[in-house]
């Protein structure tokens, strides 16, 4: 009887500890098994190489971080209508609310304007909503109210200055260049960056014979043909938002590329790795993978270490991929110096 009584007393003494341990275990288990989601909202479409390379960079940064990645697309290049973008953003925002991700990565400017600012910004401060990490942003950050306590990310810049230097080194006879882009919001921000670079750092290695933004494919054709008559080289930026003047529909970038290659007889310079397969002679290409990788590393920090996004400083891409196309050089009768070929990250033969 005494032994039984002692056992009961021992059990009574251990019961609170056992219950506490059980509670602690039940609280710890979700941390190991709960799904940690990260949503990616791309401004453009899934087949666009820029989006694919950014997604790859994000996945590389978040490998083994224990997260599930969901990707959404606004399709702003093929359907830039504000009504479409507002409707698409509203639908994606509703899905994000259902998924309850820890962080949302918003890529390029349309995703900031139509999704991050109206639906996400300020919601992650108290932990009730996701924090935001942006990348691929060309607009001045202040136009979106960035950075904020729950928002940080990666600014995008093109390597204009370095690209013009490269073109001049390949052919010292080149003195001026015509810069052509589509009439898109992103292109406008890119040109603003170029002008700001000139203001802060002085003239480029090449004079700008012309800088033009055009809306239609027909205008693009006229601009390219005209530029070839008075410029030593052409710097071809974005042409993914050109529309057909007769139908109003967006012309595929591949169609523009094929036409370019059929008429170009001057050296051409590119800036984005989305155009590495478009027959340009050379370029210092911005890396979409780097944009995704830098943003993904910020997300990794927030997921694994916690804290506020706004405490992480805004980054800007630094990596420039030196690119030369020996096939194009041969067609133009140019010899690219061996030291440039040896230093290049990407050589097309």
mmCIF file of C-alpha atoms in Angstrom:
data_model
loop_
_atom_site.group_PDB
_atom_site.id
_atom_site.type_symbol
_atom_site.label_atom_id
_atom_site.label_comp_id
_atom_site.label_asym_id
_atom_site.label_seq_id
_atom_site.Cartn_x
_atom_site.Cartn_y
_atom_site.Cartn_z
ATOM 1 C CA UNK A 1 0.000 0.000 0.000
ATOM 2 C CA UNK A 2 2.877 2.355 0.895
ATOM 3 C CA UNK A 3 4.648 1.584 -2.417
ATOM 4 C CA UNK A 4 1.454 2.247 -4.359
ATOM 5 C CA UNK A 5 0.956 5.544 -2.544
ATOM 6 C CA UNK A 6 4.554 6.583 -3.301
ATOM 7 C CA UNK A 7 4.043 5.719 -7.001
ATOM 8 C CA UNK A 8 0.951 7.883 -7.137
ATOM 9 C CA UNK A 9 2.844 10.759 -5.518
ATOM 10 C CA UNK A 10 5.701 10.337 -8.014
ATOM 11 C CA UNK A 11 3.273 10.272 -10.918
ATOM 12 C CA UNK A 12 1.574 13.414 -9.643
ATOM 13 C CA UNK A 13 4.939 15.162 -9.390
ATOM 14 C CA UNK A 14 6.005 14.156 -12.897
ATOM 15 C CA UNK A 15 2.673 14.871 -14.585
ATOM 16 C CA UNK A 16 3.186 18.675 -14.973
ATOM 17 C CA UNK A 17 6.646 18.079 -16.428
ATOM 18 C CA UNK A 18 5.302 15.462 -18.834
ATOM 19 C CA UNK A 19 2.468 17.745 -19.894
ATOM 20 C CA UNK A 20 4.836 20.658 -20.352
ATOM 21 C CA UNK A 21 7.152 18.515 -22.409
ATOM 22 C CA UNK A 22 4.216 17.354 -24.491
ATOM 23 C CA UNK A 23 3.118 20.937 -25.038
ATOM 24 C CA UNK A 24 6.622 21.925 -26.019
ATOM 25 C CA UNK A 25 6.787 19.044 -28.473
ATOM 26 C CA UNK A 26 3.413 19.900 -29.989
ATOM 27 C CA UNK A 27 4.551 23.493 -30.498
ATOM 28 C CA UNK A 28 7.903 22.516 -31.997
ATOM 29 C CA UNK A 29 6.500 20.009 -34.469
ATOM 30 C CA UNK A 30 4.790 22.549 -36.755
ATOM 31 C CA UNK A 31 8.077 24.451 -37.089
ATOM 32 C CA UNK A 32 9.614 21.320 -38.582
ATOM 33 C CA UNK A 33 6.670 20.165 -40.629
ATOM 34 C CA UNK A 34 4.698 23.317 -41.516
ATOM 35 C CA UNK A 35 4.899 24.481 -45.113
ATOM 36 C CA UNK A 36 6.891 27.688 -45.611
ATOM 37 C CA UNK A 37 5.734 29.284 -48.840
ATOM 38 C CA UNK A 38 7.382 31.927 -50.960
ATOM 39 C CA UNK A 39 5.419 33.438 -53.838
ATOM 40 C CA UNK A 40 7.058 34.948 -56.916
ATOM 41 C CA UNK A 41 5.060 37.398 -59.022
ATOM 42 C CA UNK A 42 6.593 37.976 -62.441
ATOM 43 C CA UNK A 43 5.532 41.004 -64.476
ATOM 44 C CA UNK A 44 5.851 39.112 -67.756
ATOM 45 C CA UNK A 45 5.163 35.579 -69.046
ATOM 46 C CA UNK A 46 6.570 32.134 -68.327
ATOM 47 C CA UNK A 47 8.216 31.665 -71.748
ATOM 48 C CA UNK A 48 10.204 34.915 -71.510
ATOM 49 C CA UNK A 49 13.858 34.015 -70.938
ATOM 50 C CA UNK A 50 14.277 36.918 -68.504
ATOM 51 C CA UNK A 51 11.591 35.404 -66.251
ATOM 52 C CA UNK A 52 13.015 31.903 -66.581
ATOM 53 C CA UNK A 53 16.514 33.039 -65.598
ATOM 54 C CA UNK A 54 15.244 35.035 -62.626
ATOM 55 C CA UNK A 55 13.255 32.029 -61.437
ATOM 56 C CA UNK A 56 16.389 29.906 -61.724
ATOM 57 C CA UNK A 57 18.376 32.394 -59.631
ATOM 58 C CA UNK A 58 15.674 32.429 -56.953
ATOM 59 C CA UNK A 59 15.600 28.624 -56.803
ATOM 60 C CA UNK A 60 19.387 28.463 -56.552
ATOM 61 C CA UNK A 61 19.358 30.877 -53.609
ATOM 62 C CA UNK A 62 16.555 29.034 -51.801
ATOM 63 C CA UNK A 63 17.797 25.492 -52.392
ATOM 64 C CA UNK A 64 17.654 23.478 -49.128
ATOM 65 C CA UNK A 65 15.928 26.364 -47.329
ATOM 66 C CA UNK A 66 12.804 24.265 -46.799
ATOM 67 C CA UNK A 67 10.459 26.477 -48.806
ATOM 68 C CA UNK A 68 7.825 25.820 -51.437
ATOM 69 C CA UNK A 69 7.877 28.337 -54.301
ATOM 70 C CA UNK A 70 4.731 29.371 -56.179
ATOM 71 C CA UNK A 71 5.138 31.514 -59.313
ATOM 72 C CA UNK A 72 2.523 33.798 -60.903
ATOM 73 C CA UNK A 73 2.652 35.884 -64.097
ATOM 74 C CA UNK A 74 1.026 39.231 -64.947
ATOM 75 C CA UNK A 75 1.843 38.948 -68.687
ATOM 76 C CA UNK A 76 2.547 42.679 -69.008
ATOM 77 C CA UNK A 77 4.632 42.462 -72.193
ATOM 78 C CA UNK A 78 2.063 40.627 -74.285
ATOM 79 C CA UNK A 79 -0.943 42.323 -72.678
ATOM 80 C CA UNK A 80 0.062 45.721 -71.252
ATOM 81 C CA UNK A 81 -3.508 46.995 -70.860
ATOM 82 C CA UNK A 82 -3.929 48.565 -67.390
ATOM 83 C CA UNK A 83 -7.353 46.921 -67.104
ATOM 84 C CA UNK A 84 -5.828 43.504 -67.749
ATOM 85 C CA UNK A 85 -2.988 44.115 -65.308
ATOM 86 C CA UNK A 86 -5.306 45.329 -62.565
ATOM 87 C CA UNK A 87 -7.539 42.277 -62.990
ATOM 88 C CA UNK A 88 -4.570 39.885 -63.076
ATOM 89 C CA UNK A 89 -3.036 41.488 -59.972
ATOM 90 C CA UNK A 90 -6.355 41.307 -58.115
ATOM 91 C CA UNK A 91 -6.628 37.589 -58.881
ATOM 92 C CA UNK A 92 -3.027 36.903 -57.844
ATOM 93 C CA UNK A 93 -3.451 38.917 -54.637
ATOM 94 C CA UNK A 94 -6.458 36.774 -53.712
ATOM 95 C CA UNK A 95 -4.439 33.614 -54.303
ATOM 96 C CA UNK A 96 -1.554 34.957 -52.210
ATOM 97 C CA UNK A 97 -3.981 35.633 -49.362
ATOM 98 C CA UNK A 98 -5.057 31.984 -49.512
ATOM 99 C CA UNK A 99 -1.512 30.614 -49.598
ATOM 100 C CA UNK A 100 -0.249 32.860 -46.756
ATOM 101 C CA UNK A 101 3.403 32.944 -47.890
ATOM 102 C CA UNK A 102 6.164 34.212 -45.630
ATOM 103 C CA UNK A 103 7.606 36.411 -48.393
ATOM 104 C CA UNK A 104 6.493 37.561 -51.860
ATOM 105 C CA UNK A 105 9.132 38.331 -54.510
ATOM 106 C CA UNK A 106 7.803 40.904 -56.971
ATOM 107 C CA UNK A 107 9.742 41.050 -60.256
ATOM 108 C CA UNK A 108 9.981 44.102 -62.553
ATOM 109 C CA UNK A 109 8.021 47.307 -62.365
ATOM 110 C CA UNK A 110 4.525 46.151 -63.297
ATOM 111 C CA UNK A 111 4.477 43.798 -60.311
ATOM 112 C CA UNK A 112 5.325 46.706 -58.008
ATOM 113 C CA UNK A 113 2.753 49.087 -59.435
ATOM 114 C CA UNK A 114 -0.183 46.712 -59.753
ATOM 115 C CA UNK A 115 0.407 44.208 -56.954
ATOM 116 C CA UNK A 116 2.999 45.039 -54.307
ATOM 117 C CA UNK A 117 1.996 48.640 -53.614
ATOM 118 C CA UNK A 118 -1.807 48.278 -53.551
ATOM 119 C CA UNK A 119 -2.060 44.798 -52.002
ATOM 120 C CA UNK A 120 1.073 43.899 -50.015
ATOM 121 C CA UNK A 121 3.034 46.916 -48.842
ATOM 122 C CA UNK A 122 2.599 47.583 -45.127
ATOM 123 C CA UNK A 123 0.865 44.272 -44.478
ATOM 124 C CA UNK A 124 3.987 42.457 -43.300
ATOM 125 C CA UNK A 125 4.951 44.901 -40.541
ATOM 126 C CA UNK A 126 2.948 43.202 -37.778
ATOM 127 C CA UNK A 127 3.408 39.680 -39.097
ATOM 128 C CA UNK A 128 -0.116 39.304 -40.447
ATOM 129 C CA UNK A 129 0.916 39.489 -44.091
ATOM 130 C CA UNK A 130 3.947 38.584 -46.206
ATOM 131 C CA UNK A 131 7.011 40.751 -46.490
ATOM 132 C CA UNK A 132 8.088 41.892 -49.951
ATOM 133 C CA UNK A 133 11.408 41.513 -51.756
ATOM 134 C CA UNK A 134 11.506 43.140 -55.209
ATOM 135 C CA UNK A 135 13.949 42.727 -58.078
ATOM 136 C CA UNK A 136 14.289 43.957 -61.651
ATOM 137 C CA UNK A 137 13.047 47.437 -60.706
ATOM 138 C CA UNK A 138 14.058 50.267 -63.052
ATOM 139 C CA UNK A 139 11.870 53.076 -61.704
ATOM 140 C CA UNK A 140 13.125 55.360 -58.920
ATOM 141 C CA UNK A 141 12.369 53.432 -55.740
ATOM 142 C CA UNK A 142 10.693 56.452 -54.174
ATOM 143 C CA UNK A 143 7.932 56.300 -56.779
ATOM 144 C CA UNK A 144 6.720 53.123 -55.047
ATOM 145 C CA UNK A 145 7.494 54.267 -51.521
ATOM 146 C CA UNK A 146 10.449 51.855 -51.339
ATOM 147 C CA UNK A 147 12.207 50.809 -49.272
ATOM 148 C CA UNK A 148 9.806 50.348 -46.354
ATOM 149 C CA UNK A 149 9.830 48.455 -43.077
ATOM 150 C CA UNK A 150 8.501 45.328 -44.799
ATOM 151 C CA UNK A 151 9.993 45.902 -48.270
ATOM 152 C CA UNK A 152 13.507 45.634 -49.685
ATOM 153 C CA UNK A 153 15.019 44.302 -52.872
ATOM 154 C CA UNK A 154 17.281 44.665 -55.883
ATOM 155 C CA UNK A 155 17.528 47.603 -58.275
ATOM 156 C CA UNK A 156 18.216 46.867 -61.918
ATOM 157 C CA UNK A 157 20.801 48.707 -64.000
ATOM 158 C CA UNK A 158 22.077 48.227 -67.533
ATOM 159 C CA UNK A 159 25.791 48.361 -68.302
ATOM 160 C CA UNK A 160 25.631 51.162 -70.863
ATOM 161 C CA UNK A 161 29.032 52.661 -70.129
ATOM 162 C CA UNK A 162 30.858 49.335 -70.106
ATOM 163 C CA UNK A 163 29.052 48.204 -73.264
ATOM 164 C CA UNK A 164 30.038 51.316 -75.209
ATOM 165 C CA UNK A 165 33.639 50.821 -74.033
ATOM 166 C CA UNK A 166 33.586 47.243 -75.304
ATOM 167 C CA UNK A 167 32.218 48.240 -78.701
ATOM 168 C CA UNK A 168 34.930 50.885 -79.100
ATOM 169 C CA UNK A 169 37.657 48.378 -78.142
ATOM 170 C CA UNK A 170 36.397 45.876 -80.716
ATOM 171 C CA UNK A 171 36.406 48.492 -83.481
ATOM 172 C CA UNK A 172 38.146 51.811 -82.711
ATOM 173 C CA UNK A 173 36.642 53.268 -85.887
ATOM 174 C CA UNK A 174 33.248 53.398 -84.155
ATOM 175 C CA UNK A 175 32.673 56.931 -82.899
ATOM 176 C CA UNK A 176 28.921 57.133 -82.333
ATOM 177 C CA UNK A 177 25.966 54.893 -81.624
ATOM 178 C CA UNK A 178 22.184 55.068 -82.023
ATOM 179 C CA UNK A 179 20.177 53.775 -79.055
ATOM 180 C CA UNK A 180 16.776 52.293 -79.946
ATOM 181 C CA UNK A 181 14.122 50.912 -77.583
ATOM 182 C CA UNK A 182 10.411 50.228 -77.563
ATOM 183 C CA UNK A 183 8.061 52.773 -76.035
ATOM 184 C CA UNK A 184 7.538 50.858 -72.805
ATOM 185 C CA UNK A 185 7.583 52.093 -69.237
ATOM 186 C CA UNK A 186 10.622 49.936 -68.469
ATOM 187 C CA UNK A 187 12.507 51.402 -71.447
ATOM 188 C CA UNK A 188 11.773 54.907 -70.193
ATOM 189 C CA UNK A 189 13.274 54.102 -66.809
ATOM 190 C CA UNK A 190 16.324 52.532 -68.478
ATOM 191 C CA UNK A 191 16.957 55.683 -70.503
ATOM 192 C CA UNK A 192 16.570 57.798 -67.381
ATOM 193 C CA UNK A 193 19.300 55.692 -65.755
ATOM 194 C CA UNK A 194 21.514 56.193 -68.810
ATOM 195 C CA UNK A 195 21.119 59.956 -68.684
ATOM 196 C CA UNK A 196 21.753 59.957 -64.938
ATOM 197 C CA UNK A 197 24.960 57.993 -65.520
ATOM 198 C CA UNK A 198 26.131 60.617 -68.037
ATOM 199 C CA UNK A 199 25.340 63.431 -65.599
ATOM 200 C CA UNK A 200 27.226 61.812 -62.739
ATOM 201 C CA UNK A 201 30.150 60.205 -64.569
ATOM 202 C CA UNK A 202 30.656 62.238 -67.728
ATOM 203 C CA UNK A 203 30.492 61.332 -71.435
ATOM 204 C CA UNK A 204 30.466 57.762 -72.703
ATOM 205 C CA UNK A 205 33.191 56.305 -74.920
ATOM 206 C CA UNK A 206 30.805 56.773 -77.866
ATOM 207 C CA UNK A 207 28.691 59.766 -78.782
ATOM 208 C CA UNK A 208 24.954 59.206 -78.895
ATOM 209 C CA UNK A 209 23.918 59.997 -82.452
ATOM 210 C CA UNK A 210 20.287 59.253 -81.674
ATOM 211 C CA UNK A 211 18.159 58.000 -78.789
ATOM 212 C CA UNK A 212 14.664 56.885 -79.769
ATOM 213 C CA UNK A 213 11.717 55.082 -78.228
ATOM 214 C CA UNK A 214 9.148 53.772 -80.722
ATOM 215 C CA UNK A 215 5.743 52.185 -80.251
ATOM 216 C CA UNK A 216 5.072 50.113 -83.374
ATOM 217 C CA UNK A 217 7.016 47.513 -85.329
ATOM 218 C CA UNK A 218 6.657 49.662 -88.438
ATOM 219 C CA UNK A 219 8.258 52.618 -86.616
ATOM 220 C CA UNK A 220 11.007 50.313 -85.408
ATOM 221 C CA UNK A 221 11.841 49.285 -88.970
ATOM 222 C CA UNK A 222 12.085 52.889 -90.093
ATOM 223 C CA UNK A 223 14.239 53.813 -87.066
ATOM 224 C CA UNK A 224 16.681 50.930 -87.636
ATOM 225 C CA UNK A 225 17.054 51.691 -91.346
ATOM 226 C CA UNK A 226 17.517 55.399 -90.662
ATOM 227 C CA UNK A 227 20.061 54.793 -87.890
ATOM 228 C CA UNK A 228 22.182 52.670 -90.192
ATOM 229 C CA UNK A 229 22.570 55.639 -92.540
ATOM 230 C CA UNK A 230 24.201 57.976 -89.995
ATOM 231 C CA UNK A 231 25.370 55.911 -86.967
ATOM 232 C CA UNK A 232 28.502 53.771 -86.753
ATOM 233 C CA UNK A 233 26.734 51.232 -84.538
ATOM 234 C CA UNK A 234 23.312 50.479 -83.051
ATOM 235 C CA UNK A 235 22.532 49.736 -79.408
ATOM 236 C CA UNK A 236 19.298 47.754 -79.440
ATOM 237 C CA UNK A 237 17.563 47.734 -76.093
ATOM 238 C CA UNK A 238 14.095 46.438 -75.383
ATOM 239 C CA UNK A 239 11.853 45.612 -78.339
ATOM 240 C CA UNK A 240 9.510 43.172 -76.632
ATOM 241 C CA UNK A 241 6.532 45.547 -76.431
ATOM 242 C CA UNK A 242 6.352 46.694 -80.056
ATOM 243 C CA UNK A 243 2.873 46.430 -81.548
ATOM 244 C CA UNK A 244 1.707 45.954 -85.109
ATOM 245 C CA UNK A 245 0.238 49.251 -86.316
ATOM 246 C CA UNK A 246 -2.558 47.513 -88.235
ATOM 247 C CA UNK A 247 -3.682 44.985 -85.607
ATOM 248 C CA UNK A 248 -2.585 46.583 -82.339
ATOM 249 C CA UNK A 249 -1.208 43.235 -81.204
ATOM 250 C CA UNK A 250 2.217 42.782 -79.666
ATOM 251 C CA UNK A 251 4.801 41.545 -82.156
ATOM 252 C CA UNK A 252 6.841 38.573 -80.866
ATOM 253 C CA UNK A 253 10.414 39.529 -80.050
ATOM 254 C CA UNK A 254 11.592 36.674 -82.270
ATOM 255 C CA UNK A 255 9.854 38.287 -85.244
ATOM 256 C CA UNK A 256 11.628 41.568 -84.531
ATOM 257 C CA UNK A 257 14.918 39.720 -84.120
ATOM 258 C CA UNK A 258 14.572 37.941 -87.464
ATOM 259 C CA UNK A 259 13.797 41.195 -89.268
ATOM 260 C CA UNK A 260 16.742 42.908 -87.562
ATOM 261 C CA UNK A 261 19.114 40.195 -88.735
ATOM 262 C CA UNK A 262 17.816 40.460 -92.282
ATOM 263 C CA UNK A 263 18.760 44.154 -92.619
ATOM 264 C CA UNK A 264 21.512 44.996 -90.125
ATOM 265 C CA UNK A 265 24.925 45.719 -91.593
ATOM 266 C CA UNK A 266 26.352 47.757 -88.703
ATOM 267 C CA UNK A 267 27.737 46.473 -85.374
ATOM 268 C CA UNK A 268 25.065 45.992 -82.719
ATOM 269 C CA UNK A 269 25.226 46.100 -78.944
ATOM 270 C CA UNK A 270 22.926 44.364 -76.436
ATOM 271 C CA UNK A 271 22.362 44.868 -72.718
ATOM 272 C CA UNK A 272 20.117 42.106 -71.387
ATOM 273 C CA UNK A 273 20.795 38.387 -71.318
ATOM 274 C CA UNK A 274 17.333 38.023 -72.823
ATOM 275 C CA UNK A 275 18.898 39.102 -76.141
ATOM 276 C CA UNK A 276 22.040 36.971 -76.103
ATOM 277 C CA UNK A 277 20.608 34.822 -78.910
ATOM 278 C CA UNK A 278 19.494 37.772 -81.059
ATOM 279 C CA UNK A 279 22.610 38.116 -83.195
ATOM 280 C CA UNK A 280 24.165 41.177 -81.526
ATOM 281 C CA UNK A 281 27.882 41.614 -82.076
ATOM 282 C CA UNK A 282 28.640 42.139 -78.403
ATOM 283 C CA UNK A 283 27.441 43.433 -75.071
ATOM 284 C CA UNK A 284 27.951 43.643 -71.337
ATOM 285 C CA UNK A 285 24.802 41.797 -70.451
ATOM 286 C CA UNK A 286 22.825 42.249 -67.291
ATOM 287 C CA UNK A 287 22.216 38.876 -65.661
ATOM 288 C CA UNK A 288 18.632 37.960 -64.841
ATOM 289 C CA UNK A 289 20.019 35.056 -62.829
ATOM 290 C CA UNK A 290 21.899 37.561 -60.653
ATOM 291 C CA UNK A 291 18.690 39.529 -60.054
ATOM 292 C CA UNK A 292 16.931 36.368 -58.885
ATOM 293 C CA UNK A 293 19.905 35.167 -56.862
ATOM 294 C CA UNK A 294 20.268 38.441 -54.945
ATOM 295 C CA UNK A 295 16.549 38.609 -54.208
ATOM 296 C CA UNK A 296 16.498 34.935 -53.233
ATOM 297 C CA UNK A 297 19.336 35.426 -50.763
ATOM 298 C CA UNK A 298 17.369 38.182 -49.060
ATOM 299 C CA UNK A 299 14.360 35.880 -48.830
ATOM 300 C CA UNK A 300 16.545 33.097 -47.443
ATOM 301 C CA UNK A 301 17.726 35.447 -44.698
ATOM 302 C CA UNK A 302 14.157 36.401 -43.786
ATOM 303 C CA UNK A 303 12.942 32.793 -43.786
ATOM 304 C CA UNK A 304 15.801 31.276 -41.814
ATOM 305 C CA UNK A 305 16.791 34.165 -39.551
ATOM 306 C CA UNK A 306 13.671 36.287 -39.325
ATOM 307 C CA UNK A 307 13.649 40.043 -38.972
ATOM 308 C CA UNK A 308 12.211 42.819 -41.100
ATOM 309 C CA UNK A 309 12.805 43.158 -44.812
ATOM 310 C CA UNK A 310 13.422 46.880 -44.388
ATOM 311 C CA UNK A 311 16.477 46.133 -42.258
ATOM 312 C CA UNK A 312 18.173 44.554 -45.276
ATOM 313 C CA UNK A 313 19.804 47.215 -47.499
ATOM 314 C CA UNK A 314 18.643 47.560 -51.082
ATOM 315 C CA UNK A 315 21.092 45.923 -53.525
ATOM 316 C CA UNK A 316 21.948 46.667 -57.143
ATOM 317 C CA UNK A 317 23.205 44.190 -59.735
ATOM 318 C CA UNK A 318 26.954 44.315 -60.360
ATOM 319 C CA UNK A 319 27.662 41.331 -62.566
ATOM 320 C CA UNK A 320 28.061 42.061 -66.260
ATOM 321 C CA UNK A 321 28.440 39.132 -68.655
ATOM 322 C CA UNK A 322 30.935 39.968 -71.417
ATOM 323 C CA UNK A 323 29.394 38.634 -74.612
ATOM 324 C CA UNK A 324 30.781 38.430 -78.153
ATOM 325 C CA UNK A 325 29.361 36.833 -81.279
ATOM 326 C CA UNK A 326 32.081 35.622 -83.653
ATOM 327 C CA UNK A 327 29.537 34.661 -86.314
ATOM 328 C CA UNK A 328 28.237 38.223 -86.431
ATOM 329 C CA UNK A 329 31.780 39.597 -86.431
ATOM 330 C CA UNK A 330 32.643 37.447 -89.449
ATOM 331 C CA UNK A 331 29.510 38.591 -91.275
ATOM 332 C CA UNK A 332 30.482 42.221 -90.645
ATOM 333 C CA UNK A 333 34.119 41.660 -91.619
ATOM 334 C CA UNK A 334 35.388 42.432 -88.108
ATOM 335 C CA UNK A 335 38.122 40.709 -86.116
ATOM 336 C CA UNK A 336 37.487 40.711 -82.380
ATOM 337 C CA UNK A 337 40.775 41.000 -80.449
ATOM 338 C CA UNK A 338 41.821 37.729 -78.837
ATOM 339 C CA UNK A 339 42.139 39.276 -75.366
ATOM 340 C CA UNK A 340 38.442 40.239 -75.498
ATOM 341 C CA UNK A 341 37.437 36.753 -76.606
ATOM 342 C CA UNK A 342 39.541 35.206 -73.841
ATOM 343 C CA UNK A 343 37.962 37.467 -71.200
ATOM 344 C CA UNK A 344 34.388 36.928 -72.452
ATOM 345 C CA UNK A 345 31.884 34.984 -70.355
ATOM 346 C CA UNK A 346 29.877 34.016 -73.413
ATOM 347 C CA UNK A 347 31.252 33.461 -76.928
ATOM 348 C CA UNK A 348 29.024 32.469 -79.832
ATOM 349 C CA UNK A 349 31.005 30.794 -82.605
#
